[in-house]
Amino acid sequence: MENKQLGATAATLVPLAPKNGRRILFFPYPQQGHISPMLHLANLLHSKGFTITIIHTNLNSPNQSDYPHFTFRPFDDGFPPNSKVSHLETLCSRCVEPFRECLAQIMLSDHTAPGGERESIACLIADVSWNFLGAAADNFKLPTIILRTANISNALAIVKLPHFIEKGYFDHTIEGSELKAAVPEFPTINFKDIRKTYGINPKAICETLTSLLKVMKATSGVIWNSCKELEESEMQMICEEFPVPHFLIGPLHKYIPGPASSLIAYDPSSISWLNSKAPKSVIYVSYGSLSSMDETEFLEMAWGLANSMQQFLWVVRPGSVRGFEWLEALPDGFIDKLDGRGHIVKWAPQLEVLAHQATGGFWTHCGWNSTLESICEGVPMIWSRGMMDQPINARYVTDVWRVGIELEKGKEREEIKQAIRRLMVDKEGQEIRERSSRLKETLSNCLKQGGSSRDSVESLVDHILSL
Ligand code: UDP
């Protein structure tokens, strides 16, 4: 199966600035939603004249052949090939030493660019999830810049998490309809959102999350895959909270067409199936690269989709229905009875699917990459459930930017059917679609010459050259 998106390698498409004699080291966290934005950023900075080294784990290593213009420096994390990404702290503790050794080898080696010119290492750009960065890079006096692959609103919620716990926002004293009330210190979101985001035992993760954020205070800057047009007031708050340079340069995937560094092979039938469909007639369904569900939820989804009488392209990752390999939980004959209205794949070229003229809606878990990708193509969304950063992303989608619908109960076929019809057939859906088109335009403008993100990229380049 083809493992490329939009059919071209970045190397052939990047309009290169002259080499500036500086190399940047990148260190992505090995999950799909973290690797893609990091490699998009590396491509962007390569186009600005930097040479690029990607330091990475063996676990979920990026596809090197998609990036012949980068140098790759893998290190052995001790995990067997094809293991699942482990718990953040386990992964970090396994990587700290091999990363330090890998960095030492790079820093102590002769720095000659591919053309033979001398070059110096400008900085390390690393994912915020690596909790050992400061110490490792400090040994070499190497400036570190953090890439946050989630949005600013979520970082602000983490900043306030200890206060939310202290105020008892997770206690059972807030129940029923009160859960829908706005959180006083963060009125965009409600109590239900923070419960979904942090679960029932937020104390257990509070220290990990807040310590990761504190790392930002000691860095040479923070890059956000977001833009001023989406999070302007949040940007001001984060700048006050973390007084380091902040660069809002998203959406990163829109600068340079090229591969999306997918860890899983795309099923090309996603696009051939869409090609035969009328404009905006298909709802695309995907819950990203990590989430899983039980059999009951899967079947409610299946029947909700079938009963909506709308066409759908549904990504079901193998193993994502707990206890099953792939689709075995579906009743016999389910797909045949759809009469061609539904197509199920294991993994789709999502950027291409969202940009396809047949795609009229996206039922998503609201991971930040999926959310941005959908906004960029003007595709309205449905959100049903999620965790971590997803409930807060979804609140912005449904209530702030108003480009999506929330499934309140989230897991019942009748509600699913109604929501799909509201989005795909009803007048309400038409209005949401119009707002989505306007937001798409706004985001496209921020990437043009003089746009906020484009300007921020120039500031970032100047900043890196000044380090
Ligand atoms: N994705 C894809 N094909 C699929 C499903 C997802 O290429 O069938 C990509 C999607 O384009 C996005 C990433 O996987 O860039 C998922 O990241 P996101 O932040 O949305 O969610 P996560 O996987 O981190 O929960």
XYZ file of C-alpha atoms and ligand atoms in Angstrom:
492
model
C 0.000 0.000 0.000
C 1.106 3.539 -0.737
C 2.621 5.181 2.331
C 2.648 8.705 1.055
C 0.105 11.455 1.071
C -0.584 13.915 -1.696
C 1.763 11.936 -3.881
C 5.041 13.838 -3.658
C 8.074 13.851 -1.455
C 8.826 17.045 0.386
C 12.315 17.142 -1.064
C 11.002 17.692 -4.559
C 8.628 20.455 -3.557
C 10.423 22.571 -0.972
C 11.594 25.920 -2.380
C 14.973 26.077 -0.684
C 16.515 29.178 0.852
C 20.327 29.187 0.599
C 21.993 27.109 3.317
C 22.688 29.255 6.396
C 25.393 27.087 7.973
C 23.228 26.121 10.965
C 21.934 22.677 11.834
C 18.871 22.010 13.992
C 18.410 18.814 15.974
C 14.822 17.588 16.303
C 13.602 15.090 18.866
C 9.956 13.982 18.307
C 7.895 11.980 20.801
C 7.081 8.605 19.186
C 3.339 8.903 18.658
C 1.606 9.729 15.375
C 0.050 12.959 16.642
C 3.478 14.183 17.810
C 5.703 12.932 14.978
C 3.706 14.487 12.124
C 3.799 18.124 13.333
C 7.495 17.784 14.275
C 8.425 16.562 10.787
C 6.276 19.249 9.165
C 8.200 21.794 11.239
C 11.524 20.233 10.234
C 10.520 20.498 6.568
C 9.539 24.122 7.036
C 12.849 25.048 8.690
C 14.768 23.065 6.084
C 13.132 25.276 3.466
C 14.519 28.265 5.389
C 18.114 27.113 4.915
C 18.769 24.967 8.007
C 20.149 21.450 7.818
C 18.180 18.919 9.800
C 19.004 15.999 12.066
C 16.161 13.914 13.495
C 17.043 12.069 16.699
C 14.504 9.332 17.309
C 13.602 6.203 19.204
C 13.484 2.800 17.512
C 9.903 2.662 18.645
C 7.676 4.158 15.941
C 10.626 5.432 13.973
C 9.751 7.782 11.101
C 9.948 6.564 7.527
C 13.401 7.801 6.481
C 12.828 7.311 2.769
C 10.208 10.090 2.835
C 12.893 12.535 3.996
C 16.077 12.001 1.962
C 17.093 15.586 2.786
C 17.346 14.881 6.573
C 19.933 13.011 8.649
C 18.402 10.432 11.005
C 20.044 9.412 14.306
C 18.112 6.534 15.886
C 18.953 5.260 19.354
C 18.083 1.992 21.020
C 15.269 2.498 23.537
C 15.289 -1.173 24.511
C 11.730 -1.842 23.337
C 11.129 -4.826 21.041
C 10.171 -3.805 17.457
C 6.464 -3.031 16.990
C 5.756 -2.606 20.699
C 3.010 -0.169 21.631
C 4.028 3.244 22.934
C 4.422 2.800 26.595
C 3.462 4.969 29.551
C 5.135 8.379 29.272
C 7.279 8.018 32.394
C 8.460 4.508 31.434
C 9.377 5.698 27.966
C 11.214 8.726 29.323
C 13.167 6.681 31.842
C 14.205 4.221 29.096
C 15.285 7.021 26.766
C 17.181 9.360 29.040
C 20.570 7.594 28.828
C 20.521 6.540 25.153
C 19.381 10.032 24.208
C 22.212 11.603 26.206
C 24.742 9.333 24.475
C 23.296 10.033 21.044
C 23.350 13.763 21.686
C 26.948 13.561 22.932
C 28.045 11.763 19.768
C 26.407 14.397 17.611
C 27.759 17.322 19.597
C 31.301 15.963 19.676
C 31.479 14.993 16.016
C 32.820 17.075 13.162
C 30.083 19.341 11.833
C 30.351 19.377 8.114
C 27.290 19.918 5.935
C 26.552 17.520 3.032
C 28.188 20.028 0.613
C 31.406 20.082 2.669
C 30.871 23.503 4.348
C 31.406 23.887 8.103
C 28.253 24.313 10.104
C 27.288 24.850 13.722
C 24.412 23.384 15.700
C 21.873 26.097 16.432
C 19.512 24.367 18.835
C 17.505 21.320 19.794
C 13.778 21.409 19.029
C 12.092 18.782 21.154
C 8.641 17.612 22.107
C 7.521 18.865 25.503
C 6.727 15.289 26.579
C 10.414 14.439 27.122
C 10.840 15.213 30.799
C 14.648 15.007 30.864
C 15.518 17.539 28.202
C 16.929 20.397 30.242
C 19.604 18.325 31.950
C 20.667 16.551 28.746
C 21.026 19.665 26.615
C 22.508 21.832 29.396
C 25.660 19.679 29.448
C 26.451 20.993 25.980
C 25.053 24.499 26.508
C 22.683 23.660 23.676
C 19.647 25.978 23.504
C 16.391 24.044 23.580
C 13.126 25.072 21.985
C 9.944 23.187 22.804
C 7.318 22.155 20.296
C 3.847 21.854 21.821
C 1.722 19.661 19.583
C -1.434 20.356 21.621
C -3.039 23.789 21.705
C -2.621 26.685 24.143
C -6.014 26.280 25.829
C -4.981 22.870 27.058
C -1.720 24.194 28.447
C -3.672 26.884 30.316
C -5.997 24.247 31.752
C -2.946 22.324 33.027
C -1.593 25.515 34.610
C -4.885 25.848 36.484
C -5.242 22.145 37.335
C -3.771 22.321 40.876
C -6.209 25.148 41.601
C -9.157 23.170 40.134
C -8.262 20.255 42.427
C -7.933 22.527 45.454
C -11.317 24.136 44.755
C -12.968 20.700 44.692
C -14.033 20.794 41.023
C -13.555 17.030 40.771
C -15.539 16.255 43.931
C -19.022 14.830 43.900
C -20.449 18.080 45.256
C -20.664 19.221 41.609
C -23.095 16.882 39.856
C -26.010 16.734 37.410
C -26.833 19.945 35.555
C -24.142 21.851 37.492
C -21.545 19.972 35.473
C -22.521 22.032 32.458
C -21.771 25.313 34.243
C -18.728 27.321 33.163
C -15.552 26.930 35.216
C -15.163 30.408 36.836
C -11.408 30.646 36.189
C -11.751 29.388 32.575
C -15.285 30.197 31.439
C -14.888 28.779 27.933
C -14.964 25.273 29.366
C -17.334 23.594 31.817
C -16.904 21.246 34.767
C -17.783 18.239 32.616
C -14.940 19.101 30.233
C -12.320 19.124 32.964
C -13.686 15.864 34.396
C -13.377 14.238 30.963
C -9.926 15.718 30.411
C -8.351 14.677 33.692
C -10.496 11.679 34.694
C -11.638 10.893 38.176
C -8.203 10.936 39.787
C -6.558 14.138 38.546
C -4.108 14.216 41.461
C -2.362 11.181 39.959
C -1.436 13.029 36.767
C -1.276 16.599 38.039
C 2.401 16.513 38.999
C 3.504 14.910 35.719
C 1.550 17.386 33.613
C 2.529 20.504 35.514
C 6.214 19.495 35.640
C 6.234 19.043 31.862
C 4.905 22.561 31.493
C 7.431 23.989 33.918
C 10.138 22.793 31.504
C 8.889 25.499 29.149
C 9.996 28.222 31.566
C 13.647 27.217 31.215
C 13.727 26.957 27.430
C 14.706 29.338 24.654
C 11.179 29.420 23.309
C 7.974 27.531 22.635
C 6.527 26.727 19.214
C 2.771 26.131 19.001
C 0.935 24.300 16.238
C -1.817 26.887 16.585
C -2.376 30.441 15.412
C -3.348 33.847 16.744
C -6.669 33.723 14.889
C -7.741 30.637 16.866
C -6.332 31.439 20.305
C -5.561 35.137 20.650
C -6.561 35.745 24.279
C -5.081 32.366 25.259
C -1.824 33.459 23.613
C -1.672 36.560 25.811
C -2.306 34.507 28.943
C 0.361 31.940 28.115
C 2.924 34.670 27.390
C 2.287 36.091 30.880
C 2.481 32.672 32.487
C 5.653 31.588 30.643
C 7.779 34.655 29.859
C 9.828 33.094 27.040
C 9.424 33.774 23.297
C 6.296 32.079 21.921
C 5.821 31.321 18.225
C 2.318 30.514 16.977
C 3.067 29.186 13.521
C 0.340 26.607 12.867
C -1.222 24.901 11.058
C 2.129 23.251 10.366
C 0.880 20.712 7.832
C -0.202 23.459 5.428
C 3.185 25.020 4.582
C 4.779 22.381 2.441
C 2.897 19.679 0.574
C 4.430 16.317 1.149
C 4.268 13.114 3.132
C 2.494 13.180 6.467
C 5.021 10.801 8.074
C 2.362 8.182 8.678
C 3.389 5.281 10.895
C 0.715 3.063 9.335
C 0.212 2.296 5.633
C -2.733 4.115 4.049
C -5.514 2.161 2.401
C -5.713 3.724 -1.101
C -9.298 2.506 -1.504
C -10.324 5.400 0.795
C -9.753 7.830 -2.070
C -10.953 5.630 -4.927
C -14.197 5.057 -2.991
C -14.627 8.807 -2.356
C -13.970 9.563 -6.031
C -17.311 8.046 -6.995
C -19.330 10.115 -4.509
C -21.174 13.428 -4.906
C -19.730 16.622 -3.370
C -20.062 16.874 0.425
C -22.091 13.670 0.616
C -19.808 11.563 2.831
C -19.159 11.698 6.557
C -15.606 10.646 7.437
C -15.225 8.892 10.803
C -11.942 8.473 12.649
C -10.866 8.486 16.279
C -7.163 9.028 15.622
C -4.188 6.815 16.301
C -4.590 5.862 19.958
C -8.156 5.571 21.184
C -10.010 2.311 21.660
C -13.595 1.356 22.504
C -15.624 -1.576 23.756
C -17.889 -3.738 21.627
C -21.103 -1.985 22.716
C -19.844 1.438 21.705
C -18.565 0.077 18.397
C -21.940 -1.453 17.581
C -23.828 1.725 18.540
C -21.525 3.634 16.191
C -22.101 1.111 13.412
C -25.899 1.219 13.747
C -25.964 4.997 14.163
C -24.000 5.334 10.918
C -26.128 2.780 9.075
C -29.452 4.232 10.292
C -28.467 7.792 9.334
C -28.821 6.678 5.681
C -25.775 8.852 4.878
C -22.626 7.674 3.124
C -19.656 7.146 5.398
C -15.942 6.362 5.264
C -14.973 4.843 8.605
C -11.446 4.217 9.907
C -11.378 1.268 12.312
C -7.787 0.618 13.368
C -7.024 -3.074 13.932
C -7.205 -3.726 17.677
C -9.160 -0.546 18.428
C -12.282 -2.528 19.344
C -11.212 -4.161 22.584
C -11.194 -7.965 22.402
C -11.344 -8.099 18.580
C -8.801 -8.155 15.788
C -10.721 -5.847 13.491
C -14.413 -5.945 12.387
C -15.478 -9.332 13.800
C -17.905 -7.659 16.228
C -20.110 -6.445 13.345
C -23.234 -8.563 12.810
C -23.078 -10.937 9.795
C -24.059 -9.195 6.578
C -23.834 -5.686 8.084
C -21.649 -4.306 5.293
C -23.667 -5.955 2.509
C -26.892 -4.439 3.840
C -25.400 -0.951 3.516
C -25.752 -1.222 -0.250
C -22.444 0.545 -0.862
C -23.228 3.464 1.474
C -20.365 2.671 3.819
C -16.673 1.884 3.402
C -14.449 0.759 6.280
C -10.648 0.965 6.179
C -7.839 0.322 8.652
C -6.100 3.658 8.094
C -6.841 6.491 5.651
C -4.761 9.296 4.125
C -6.621 11.749 6.346
C -5.317 15.003 4.854
C -6.385 13.852 1.419
C -9.735 12.576 2.676
C -10.545 15.886 4.377
C -9.528 17.843 1.285
C -11.654 15.611 -0.972
C -14.704 17.264 -2.499
C -16.936 14.337 -1.472
C -16.220 14.807 2.245
C -18.991 16.793 3.933
C -18.401 16.103 7.624
C -15.910 14.604 10.067
C -16.960 12.604 13.113
C -13.770 12.944 15.153
C -12.355 12.426 18.639
C -11.035 16.007 18.329
C -7.345 15.211 18.687
C -5.605 18.517 18.006
C -4.119 17.437 14.654
C -7.459 16.127 13.407
C -9.225 19.276 14.598
C -6.774 21.590 12.822
C -6.777 19.448 9.689
C -10.563 19.596 9.548
C -10.689 23.361 10.129
C -8.118 23.882 7.366
C -10.362 22.106 4.850
C -13.570 23.755 6.074
C -15.060 20.390 7.078
C -17.634 20.653 9.905
C -17.255 18.209 12.773
C -19.165 15.942 15.132
C -17.605 15.147 18.489
C -18.807 12.381 20.748
C -16.222 11.522 23.327
C -12.564 11.748 24.172
C -10.004 12.335 26.865
C -6.788 14.245 27.525
C -6.788 17.405 25.396
C -9.785 16.341 23.295
C -12.762 17.566 25.404
C -11.283 21.069 25.559
C -10.544 21.082 21.813
C -14.124 19.969 21.256
C -15.529 22.776 23.414
C -13.753 25.299 21.191
C -15.014 23.479 18.069
C -18.652 23.450 19.187
C -19.032 26.606 21.309
C -16.251 29.064 20.399
C -15.618 28.595 16.663
C -19.052 26.921 16.266
C -17.938 24.569 13.511
C -19.216 21.333 15.020
C -21.892 19.463 16.937
C -21.429 17.664 20.243
C -23.107 14.335 20.935
C -24.207 14.877 24.524
C -24.616 11.231 25.481
C -22.171 10.194 22.842
C -22.685 6.490 22.595
C -26.283 5.792 21.545
C -27.303 4.904 18.004
C -30.379 7.139 17.914
C -28.451 10.223 19.012
C -25.657 9.376 16.568
C -28.124 9.008 13.706
C -29.792 12.344 14.559
C -26.454 14.184 14.865
C -25.238 12.893 11.494
C -28.480 14.005 9.853
C -28.329 17.395 11.601
C -24.862 17.936 10.146
C -25.258 16.385 6.717
C -28.893 17.119 5.835
C -30.479 19.820 8.029
C -30.353 23.612 7.792
C -28.342 23.650 11.034
C -25.626 21.709 9.224
C -25.666 24.191 6.362
C -25.048 27.060 8.809
C -22.207 25.171 10.487
C -20.733 24.477 7.040
C -20.791 28.186 6.202
C -18.983 29.055 9.439
C -16.466 26.270 8.699
C -15.785 27.770 5.259
C -15.169 31.193 6.789
C -12.802 29.727 9.391
C -10.942 27.859 6.647
C -10.441 31.184 4.868
C -9.165 32.822 8.069
C -6.612 30.074 8.585
C -5.536 30.167 4.998
C -4.921 33.929 5.337
C -2.732 33.531 8.396
C -0.330 31.467 6.270
C -0.081 34.003 3.464
C 2.586 36.702 3.217
C 1.880 39.155 6.061
C -0.355 36.630 7.866
C 0.182 36.049 11.593
C 1.647 32.543 11.380
C 3.855 33.358 8.393
C 5.262 36.395 10.274
C 5.815 34.242 13.317
C 7.855 31.767 11.227
C 10.144 34.625 10.190
C 10.532 35.641 13.857
C 11.317 32.037 14.739
C 14.007 31.820 12.055
C 15.588 35.087 13.289
C 15.392 33.824 16.853
C 17.127 30.526 16.031
C 19.839 32.335 14.067
C 20.433 34.590 17.083
C 20.966 31.699 19.540
N -4.547 9.964 10.742
C -4.349 9.440 9.481
N -5.158 8.452 9.054
C -6.166 7.940 9.800
C -6.375 8.484 11.093
C -5.547 9.499 11.522
O -3.456 9.886 8.738
O -6.830 7.002 9.335
C -3.643 11.040 11.211
C -4.354 12.365 11.258
O -4.253 13.014 10.000
C -3.639 13.104 12.377
C -3.096 11.986 13.268
O -3.247 10.771 12.541
O -2.567 13.865 11.854
C -3.869 11.852 14.564
O -3.504 12.887 15.419
P -4.555 13.526 16.420
O -3.842 14.594 17.177
O -5.780 13.949 15.719
O -5.005 12.346 17.363
P -4.196 11.233 18.216
O -3.915 10.127 17.282
O -2.952 11.885 18.764
O -5.187 10.863 19.270
